[in-house]
mmCIF file of C-alpha atoms and ligand atoms in Angstrom:
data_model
loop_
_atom_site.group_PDB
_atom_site.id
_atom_site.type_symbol
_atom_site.label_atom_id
_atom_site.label_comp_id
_atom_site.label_asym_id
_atom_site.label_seq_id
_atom_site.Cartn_x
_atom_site.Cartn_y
_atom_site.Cartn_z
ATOM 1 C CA UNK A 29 0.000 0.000 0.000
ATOM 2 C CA UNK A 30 1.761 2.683 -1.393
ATOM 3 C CA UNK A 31 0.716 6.658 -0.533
ATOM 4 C CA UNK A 32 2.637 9.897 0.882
ATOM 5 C CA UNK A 33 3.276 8.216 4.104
ATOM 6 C CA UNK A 34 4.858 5.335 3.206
ATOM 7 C CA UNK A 35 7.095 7.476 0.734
ATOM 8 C CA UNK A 36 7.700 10.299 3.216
ATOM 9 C CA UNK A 37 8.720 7.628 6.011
ATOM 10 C CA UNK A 38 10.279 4.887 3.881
ATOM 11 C CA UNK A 39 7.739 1.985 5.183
ATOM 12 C CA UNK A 40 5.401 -0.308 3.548
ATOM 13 C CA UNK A 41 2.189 0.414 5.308
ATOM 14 C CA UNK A 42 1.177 3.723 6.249
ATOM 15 C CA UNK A 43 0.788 2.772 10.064
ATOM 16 C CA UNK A 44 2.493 4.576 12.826
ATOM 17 C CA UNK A 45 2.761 3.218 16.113
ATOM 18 C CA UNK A 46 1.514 4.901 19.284
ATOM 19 C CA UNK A 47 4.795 6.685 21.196
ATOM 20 C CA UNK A 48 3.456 5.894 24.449
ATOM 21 C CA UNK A 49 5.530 6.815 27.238
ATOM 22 C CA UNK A 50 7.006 3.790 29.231
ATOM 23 C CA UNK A 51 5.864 1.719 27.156
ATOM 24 C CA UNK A 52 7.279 1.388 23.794
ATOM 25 C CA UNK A 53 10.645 -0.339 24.121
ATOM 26 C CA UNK A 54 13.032 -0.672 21.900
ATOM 27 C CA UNK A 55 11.784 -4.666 21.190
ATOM 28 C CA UNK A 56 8.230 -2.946 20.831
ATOM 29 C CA UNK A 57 9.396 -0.220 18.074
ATOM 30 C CA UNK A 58 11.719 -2.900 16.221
ATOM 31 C CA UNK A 59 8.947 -5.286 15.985
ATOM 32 C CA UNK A 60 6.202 -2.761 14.639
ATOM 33 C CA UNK A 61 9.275 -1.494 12.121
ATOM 34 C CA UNK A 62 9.702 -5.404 11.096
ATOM 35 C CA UNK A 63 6.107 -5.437 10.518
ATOM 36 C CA UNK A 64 6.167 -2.976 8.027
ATOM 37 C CA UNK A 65 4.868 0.067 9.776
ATOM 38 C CA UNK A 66 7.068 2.797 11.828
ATOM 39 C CA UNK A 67 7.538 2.132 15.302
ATOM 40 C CA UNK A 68 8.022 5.251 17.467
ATOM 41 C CA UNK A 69 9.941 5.039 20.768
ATOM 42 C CA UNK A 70 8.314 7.230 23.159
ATOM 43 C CA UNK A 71 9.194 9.277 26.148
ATOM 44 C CA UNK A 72 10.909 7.246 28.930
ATOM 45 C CA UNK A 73 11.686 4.398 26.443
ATOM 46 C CA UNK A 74 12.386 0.977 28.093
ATOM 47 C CA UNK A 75 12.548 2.439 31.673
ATOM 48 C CA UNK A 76 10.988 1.952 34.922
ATOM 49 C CA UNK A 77 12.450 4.773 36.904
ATOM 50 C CA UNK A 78 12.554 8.753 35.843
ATOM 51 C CA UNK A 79 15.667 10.407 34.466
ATOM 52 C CA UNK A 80 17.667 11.922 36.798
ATOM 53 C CA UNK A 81 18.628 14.703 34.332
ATOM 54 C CA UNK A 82 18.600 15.792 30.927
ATOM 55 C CA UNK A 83 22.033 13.959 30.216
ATOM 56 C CA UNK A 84 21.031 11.045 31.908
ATOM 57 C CA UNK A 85 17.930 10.630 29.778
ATOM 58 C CA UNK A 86 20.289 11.423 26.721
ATOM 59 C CA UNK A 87 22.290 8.316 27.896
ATOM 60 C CA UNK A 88 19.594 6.128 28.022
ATOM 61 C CA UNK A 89 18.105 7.106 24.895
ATOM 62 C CA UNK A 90 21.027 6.310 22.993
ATOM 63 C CA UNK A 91 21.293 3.246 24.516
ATOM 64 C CA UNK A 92 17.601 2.612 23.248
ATOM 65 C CA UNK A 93 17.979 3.738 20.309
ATOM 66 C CA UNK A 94 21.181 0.895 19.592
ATOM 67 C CA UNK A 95 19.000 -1.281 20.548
ATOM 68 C CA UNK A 96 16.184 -0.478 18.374
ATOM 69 C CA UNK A 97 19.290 -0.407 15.704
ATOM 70 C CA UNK A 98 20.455 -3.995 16.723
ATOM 71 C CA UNK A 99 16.622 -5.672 16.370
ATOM 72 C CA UNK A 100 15.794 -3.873 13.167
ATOM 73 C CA UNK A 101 16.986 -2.117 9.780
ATOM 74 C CA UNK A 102 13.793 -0.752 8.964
ATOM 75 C CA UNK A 103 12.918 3.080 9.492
ATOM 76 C CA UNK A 104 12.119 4.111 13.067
ATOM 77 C CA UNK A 105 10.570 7.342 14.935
ATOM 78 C CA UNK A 106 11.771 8.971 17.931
ATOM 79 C CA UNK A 107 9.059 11.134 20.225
ATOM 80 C CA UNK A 108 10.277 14.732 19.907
ATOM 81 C CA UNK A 109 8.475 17.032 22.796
ATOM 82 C CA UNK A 110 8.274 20.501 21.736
ATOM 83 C CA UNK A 111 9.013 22.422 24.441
ATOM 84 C CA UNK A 112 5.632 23.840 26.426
ATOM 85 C CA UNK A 113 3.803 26.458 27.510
ATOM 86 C CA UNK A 114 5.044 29.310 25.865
ATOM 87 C CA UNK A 115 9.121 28.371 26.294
ATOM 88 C CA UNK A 116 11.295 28.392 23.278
ATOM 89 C CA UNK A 117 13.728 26.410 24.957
ATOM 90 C CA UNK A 118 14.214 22.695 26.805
ATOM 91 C CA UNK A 119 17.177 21.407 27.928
ATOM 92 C CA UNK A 120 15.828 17.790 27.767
ATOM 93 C CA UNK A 121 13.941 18.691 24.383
ATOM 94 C CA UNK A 122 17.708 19.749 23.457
ATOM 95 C CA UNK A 123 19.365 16.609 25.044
ATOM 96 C CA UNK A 124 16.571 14.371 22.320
ATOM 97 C CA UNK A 125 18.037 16.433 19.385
ATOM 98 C CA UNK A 126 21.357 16.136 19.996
ATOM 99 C CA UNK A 127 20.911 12.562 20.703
ATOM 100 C CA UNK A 128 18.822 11.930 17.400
ATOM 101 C CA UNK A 129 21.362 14.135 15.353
ATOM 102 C CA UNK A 130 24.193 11.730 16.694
ATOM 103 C CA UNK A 131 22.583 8.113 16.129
ATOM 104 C CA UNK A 132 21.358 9.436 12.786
ATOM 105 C CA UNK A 133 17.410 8.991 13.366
ATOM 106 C CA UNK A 134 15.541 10.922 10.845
ATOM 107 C CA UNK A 135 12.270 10.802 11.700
ATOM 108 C CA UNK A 136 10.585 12.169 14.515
ATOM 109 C CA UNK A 137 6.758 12.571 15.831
ATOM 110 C CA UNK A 138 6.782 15.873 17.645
ATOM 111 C CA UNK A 139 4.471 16.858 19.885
ATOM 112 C CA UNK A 140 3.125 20.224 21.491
ATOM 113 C CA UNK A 141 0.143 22.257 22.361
ATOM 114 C CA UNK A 142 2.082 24.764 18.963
ATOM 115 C CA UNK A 143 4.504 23.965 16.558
ATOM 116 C CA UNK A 144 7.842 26.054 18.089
ATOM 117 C CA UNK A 145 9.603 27.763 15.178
ATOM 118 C CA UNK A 146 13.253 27.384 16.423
ATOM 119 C CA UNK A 147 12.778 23.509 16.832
ATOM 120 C CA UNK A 148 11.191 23.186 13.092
ATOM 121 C CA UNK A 149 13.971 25.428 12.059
ATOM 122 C CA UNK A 150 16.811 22.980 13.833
ATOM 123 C CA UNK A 151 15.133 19.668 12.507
ATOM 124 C CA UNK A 152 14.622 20.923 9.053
ATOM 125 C CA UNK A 153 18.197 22.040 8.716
ATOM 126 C CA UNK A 154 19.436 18.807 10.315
ATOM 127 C CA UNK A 155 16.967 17.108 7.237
ATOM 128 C CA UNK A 156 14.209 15.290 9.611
ATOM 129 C CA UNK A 157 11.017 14.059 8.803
ATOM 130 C CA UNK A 158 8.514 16.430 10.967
ATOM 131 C CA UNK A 159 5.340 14.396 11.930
ATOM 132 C CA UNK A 160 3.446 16.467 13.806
ATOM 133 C CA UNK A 161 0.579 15.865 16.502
ATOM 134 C CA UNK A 162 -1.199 18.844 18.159
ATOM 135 C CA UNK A 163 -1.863 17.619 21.702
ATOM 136 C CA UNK A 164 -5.051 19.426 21.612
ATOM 137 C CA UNK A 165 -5.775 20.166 18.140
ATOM 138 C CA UNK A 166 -8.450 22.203 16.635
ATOM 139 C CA UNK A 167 -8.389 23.011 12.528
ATOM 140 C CA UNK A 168 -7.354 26.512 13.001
ATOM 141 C CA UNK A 169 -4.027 24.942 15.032
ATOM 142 C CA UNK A 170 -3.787 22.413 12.231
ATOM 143 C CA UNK A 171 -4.184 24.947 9.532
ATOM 144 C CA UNK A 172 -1.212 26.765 11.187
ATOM 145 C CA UNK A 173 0.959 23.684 12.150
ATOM 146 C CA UNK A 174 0.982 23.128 8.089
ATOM 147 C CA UNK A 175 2.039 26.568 7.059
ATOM 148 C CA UNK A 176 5.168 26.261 9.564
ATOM 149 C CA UNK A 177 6.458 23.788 7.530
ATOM 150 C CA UNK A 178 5.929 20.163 8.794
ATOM 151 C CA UNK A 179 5.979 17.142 6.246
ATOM 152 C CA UNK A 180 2.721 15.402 7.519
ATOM 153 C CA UNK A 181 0.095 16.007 10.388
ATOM 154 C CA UNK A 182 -0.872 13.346 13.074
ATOM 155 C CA UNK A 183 -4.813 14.170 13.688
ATOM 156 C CA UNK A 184 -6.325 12.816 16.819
ATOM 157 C CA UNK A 185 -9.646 13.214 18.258
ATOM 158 C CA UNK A 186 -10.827 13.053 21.278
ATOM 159 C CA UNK A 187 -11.011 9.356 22.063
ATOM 160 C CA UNK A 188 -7.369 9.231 21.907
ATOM 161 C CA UNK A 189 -5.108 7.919 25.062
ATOM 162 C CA UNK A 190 -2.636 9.016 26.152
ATOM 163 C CA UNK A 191 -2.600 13.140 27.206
ATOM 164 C CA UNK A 192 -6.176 14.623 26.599
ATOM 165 C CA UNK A 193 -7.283 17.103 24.712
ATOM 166 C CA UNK A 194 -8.779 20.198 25.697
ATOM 167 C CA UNK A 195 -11.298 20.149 23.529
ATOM 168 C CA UNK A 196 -14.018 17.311 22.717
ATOM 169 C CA UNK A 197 -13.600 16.787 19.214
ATOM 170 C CA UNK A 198 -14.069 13.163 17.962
ATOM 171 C CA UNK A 199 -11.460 11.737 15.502
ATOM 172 C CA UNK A 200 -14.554 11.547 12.773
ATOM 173 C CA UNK A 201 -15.572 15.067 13.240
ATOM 174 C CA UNK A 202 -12.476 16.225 13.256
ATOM 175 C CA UNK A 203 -9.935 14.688 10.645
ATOM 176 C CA UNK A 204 -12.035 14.981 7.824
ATOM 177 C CA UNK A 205 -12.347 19.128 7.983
ATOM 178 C CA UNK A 206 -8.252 18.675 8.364
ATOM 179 C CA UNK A 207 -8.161 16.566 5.277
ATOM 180 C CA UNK A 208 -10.211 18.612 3.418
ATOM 181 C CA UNK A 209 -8.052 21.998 4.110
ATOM 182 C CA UNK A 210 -4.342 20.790 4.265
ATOM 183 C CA UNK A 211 -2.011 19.675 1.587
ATOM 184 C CA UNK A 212 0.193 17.552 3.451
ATOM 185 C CA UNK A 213 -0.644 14.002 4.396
ATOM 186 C CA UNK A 214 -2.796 13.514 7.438
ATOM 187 C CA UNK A 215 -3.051 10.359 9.845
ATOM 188 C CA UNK A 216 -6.166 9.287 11.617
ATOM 189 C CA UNK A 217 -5.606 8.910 15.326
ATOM 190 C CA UNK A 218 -7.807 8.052 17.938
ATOM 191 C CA UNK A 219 -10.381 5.349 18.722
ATOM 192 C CA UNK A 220 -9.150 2.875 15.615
ATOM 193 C CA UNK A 221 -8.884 -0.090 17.269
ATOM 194 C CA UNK A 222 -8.787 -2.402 14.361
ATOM 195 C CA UNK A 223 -9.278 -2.887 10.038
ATOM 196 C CA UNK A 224 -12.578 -1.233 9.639
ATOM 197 C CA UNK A 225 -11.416 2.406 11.782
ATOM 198 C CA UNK A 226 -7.995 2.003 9.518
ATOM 199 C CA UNK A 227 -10.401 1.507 6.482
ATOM 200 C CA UNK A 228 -12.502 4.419 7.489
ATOM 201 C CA UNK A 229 -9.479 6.138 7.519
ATOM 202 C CA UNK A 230 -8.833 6.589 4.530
ATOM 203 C CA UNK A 231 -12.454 7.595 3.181
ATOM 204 C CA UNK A 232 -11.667 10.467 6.093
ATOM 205 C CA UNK A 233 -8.356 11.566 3.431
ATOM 206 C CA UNK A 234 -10.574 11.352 0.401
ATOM 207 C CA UNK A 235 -10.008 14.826 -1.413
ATOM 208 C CA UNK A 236 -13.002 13.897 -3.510
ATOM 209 C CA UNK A 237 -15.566 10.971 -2.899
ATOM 210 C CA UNK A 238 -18.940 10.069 -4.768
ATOM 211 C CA UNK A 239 -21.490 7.901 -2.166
ATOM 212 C CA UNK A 240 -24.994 7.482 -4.293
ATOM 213 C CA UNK A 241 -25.752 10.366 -5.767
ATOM 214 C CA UNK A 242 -23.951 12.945 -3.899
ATOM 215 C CA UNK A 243 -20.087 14.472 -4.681
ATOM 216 C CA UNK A 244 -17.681 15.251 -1.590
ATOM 217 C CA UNK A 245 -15.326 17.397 -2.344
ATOM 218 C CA UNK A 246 -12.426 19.463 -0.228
ATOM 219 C CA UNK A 247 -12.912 23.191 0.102
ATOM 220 C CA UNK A 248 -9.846 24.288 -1.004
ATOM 221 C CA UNK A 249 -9.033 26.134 -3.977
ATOM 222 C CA UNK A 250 -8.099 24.422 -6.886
ATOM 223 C CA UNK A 251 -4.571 26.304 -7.374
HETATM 224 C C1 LIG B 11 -0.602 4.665 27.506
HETATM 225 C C2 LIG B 11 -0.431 5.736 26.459
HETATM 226 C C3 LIG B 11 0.655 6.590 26.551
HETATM 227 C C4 LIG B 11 0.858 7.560 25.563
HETATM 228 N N1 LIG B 11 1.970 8.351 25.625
HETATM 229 C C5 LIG B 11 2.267 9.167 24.580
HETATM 230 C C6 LIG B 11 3.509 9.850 24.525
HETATM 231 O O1 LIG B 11 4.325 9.766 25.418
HETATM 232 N N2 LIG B 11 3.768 10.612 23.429
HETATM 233 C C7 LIG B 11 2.878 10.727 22.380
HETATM 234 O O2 LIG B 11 3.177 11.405 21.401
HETATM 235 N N3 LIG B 11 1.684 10.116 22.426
HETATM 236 C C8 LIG B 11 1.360 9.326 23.494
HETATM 237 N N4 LIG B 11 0.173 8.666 23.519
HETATM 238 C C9 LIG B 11 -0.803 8.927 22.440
HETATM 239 C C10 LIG B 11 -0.575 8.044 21.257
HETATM 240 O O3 LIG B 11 0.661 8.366 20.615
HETATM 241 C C11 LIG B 11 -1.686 8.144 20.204
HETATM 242 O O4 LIG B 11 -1.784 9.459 19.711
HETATM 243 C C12 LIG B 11 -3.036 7.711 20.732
HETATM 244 O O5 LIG B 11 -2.909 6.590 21.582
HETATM 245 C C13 LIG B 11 -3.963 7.368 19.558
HETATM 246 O O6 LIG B 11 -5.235 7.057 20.018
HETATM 247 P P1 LIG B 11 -5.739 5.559 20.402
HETATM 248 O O7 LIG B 11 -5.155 5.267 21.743
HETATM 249 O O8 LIG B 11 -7.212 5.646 20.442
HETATM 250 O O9 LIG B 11 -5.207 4.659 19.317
HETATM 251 C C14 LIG B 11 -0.065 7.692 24.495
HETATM 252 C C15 LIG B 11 -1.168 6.826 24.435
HETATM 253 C C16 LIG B 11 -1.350 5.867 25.391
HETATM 254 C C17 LIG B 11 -2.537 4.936 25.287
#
């Protein structure tokens, strides 16, 4: 199943795993990257205790990350936090990049309430793949998070674990008035929980569909 997802990311089925803090360990990401799709490690990657500090988390990441290396050749995803509320600057969001720009990982899933100009900026230059997911996305956010310059959006409603949004927007309410505005590729997040959602999915990206008699098409202009 070829589309801009799989080329942007280099896998063979446009499926991203979850980053889910604690939880996705280096054996998890390898085996969703053997599986074809893109395995993400997440936040506090094969751990069971906090990081002490920004370098120690640094440490252990890299030490993650060879191990991800060692299980798999396939492309993988590191979590990138954008740093929050309002700062332009993290020293552990800093310890991730410098870590990433040293093991060579190209692709990250970023994540903040805004996309933060100086990190785009950094990861562009550095020649990342920018997945982004709004943690509490609305389409006016999404609409922006596009015209900074990300390769391809992450779209989850409401239904989705992890952190919650602020607003209660459902994943079928909401992607499809993202699909139907943005250029870039969009991924369905949120309450799939098997074939049918992912199937769904894609209907959600249609730019133009026909059911019975009636036409669907997106609003934007045809420039
Ligand atoms: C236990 C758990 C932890 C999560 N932690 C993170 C995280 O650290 N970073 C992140 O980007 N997303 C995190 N998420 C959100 C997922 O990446 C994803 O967007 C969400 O799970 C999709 O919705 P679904 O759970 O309905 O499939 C987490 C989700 C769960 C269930």
């Amino acid at each position: 199943m070829i589309n801009r997802i799989t080329e942007l990311l280099g896998i063979e089925y446009p499926i991203i795993s979850a980053a889910m803090t604690w939880v996705t360990s280096a054996e998890f990401v390898a085996a969703v990257s053997n599986a074809g799709g893109m395995g993400v490690l997440g936040p506090n990657a094969g751990q069971t205790e906090k990081a002490t500090s920004a370098e120690d988390m640094a440490d252990r990441l890299t030490k993650e990350i060879r191990k991800v290396k060692a299980l798999t050749n396939k492309p993988f995803a590191v979590n990138y936090i954008f740093p929050m509320g309002g700062a332009t600057e993290d020293p552990f969001t800093n310890a991730v990049f410098d870590v990433l720009v040293k093991e060579n990982v190209k692709n990250v899933i970023a994540i903040g309430q805004h996309v933060v100009d100086r990190e785009l900026k950094r990861l562009k230059e550095q020649d990342f793949k920018v997945v982004y997911r709004d943690l509490s996305p609305t389409v006016e956010k999404l609409v922006e998070a596009e015209k900074s310059g990300v390769d391809a959006l992450i779209v989850t409603g409401y239904e989705a674990g992890g952190h919650m949004s602020d607003y209660k927007i459902s994943t079928l309410s909401l992607v499809p008035q993202i699909t139907s505005l943005v250029k870039i590729p969009v991924i369905a997040a949120g309450g799939i929980i098997d074939g049918r959602g992912a199937k769904a999915s894609t209907i959600y990206g249609c730019r133009r569909c026909i059911y019975g008699n009636k036409v669907y098409s997106d609003q934007r202009k045809s420039s």
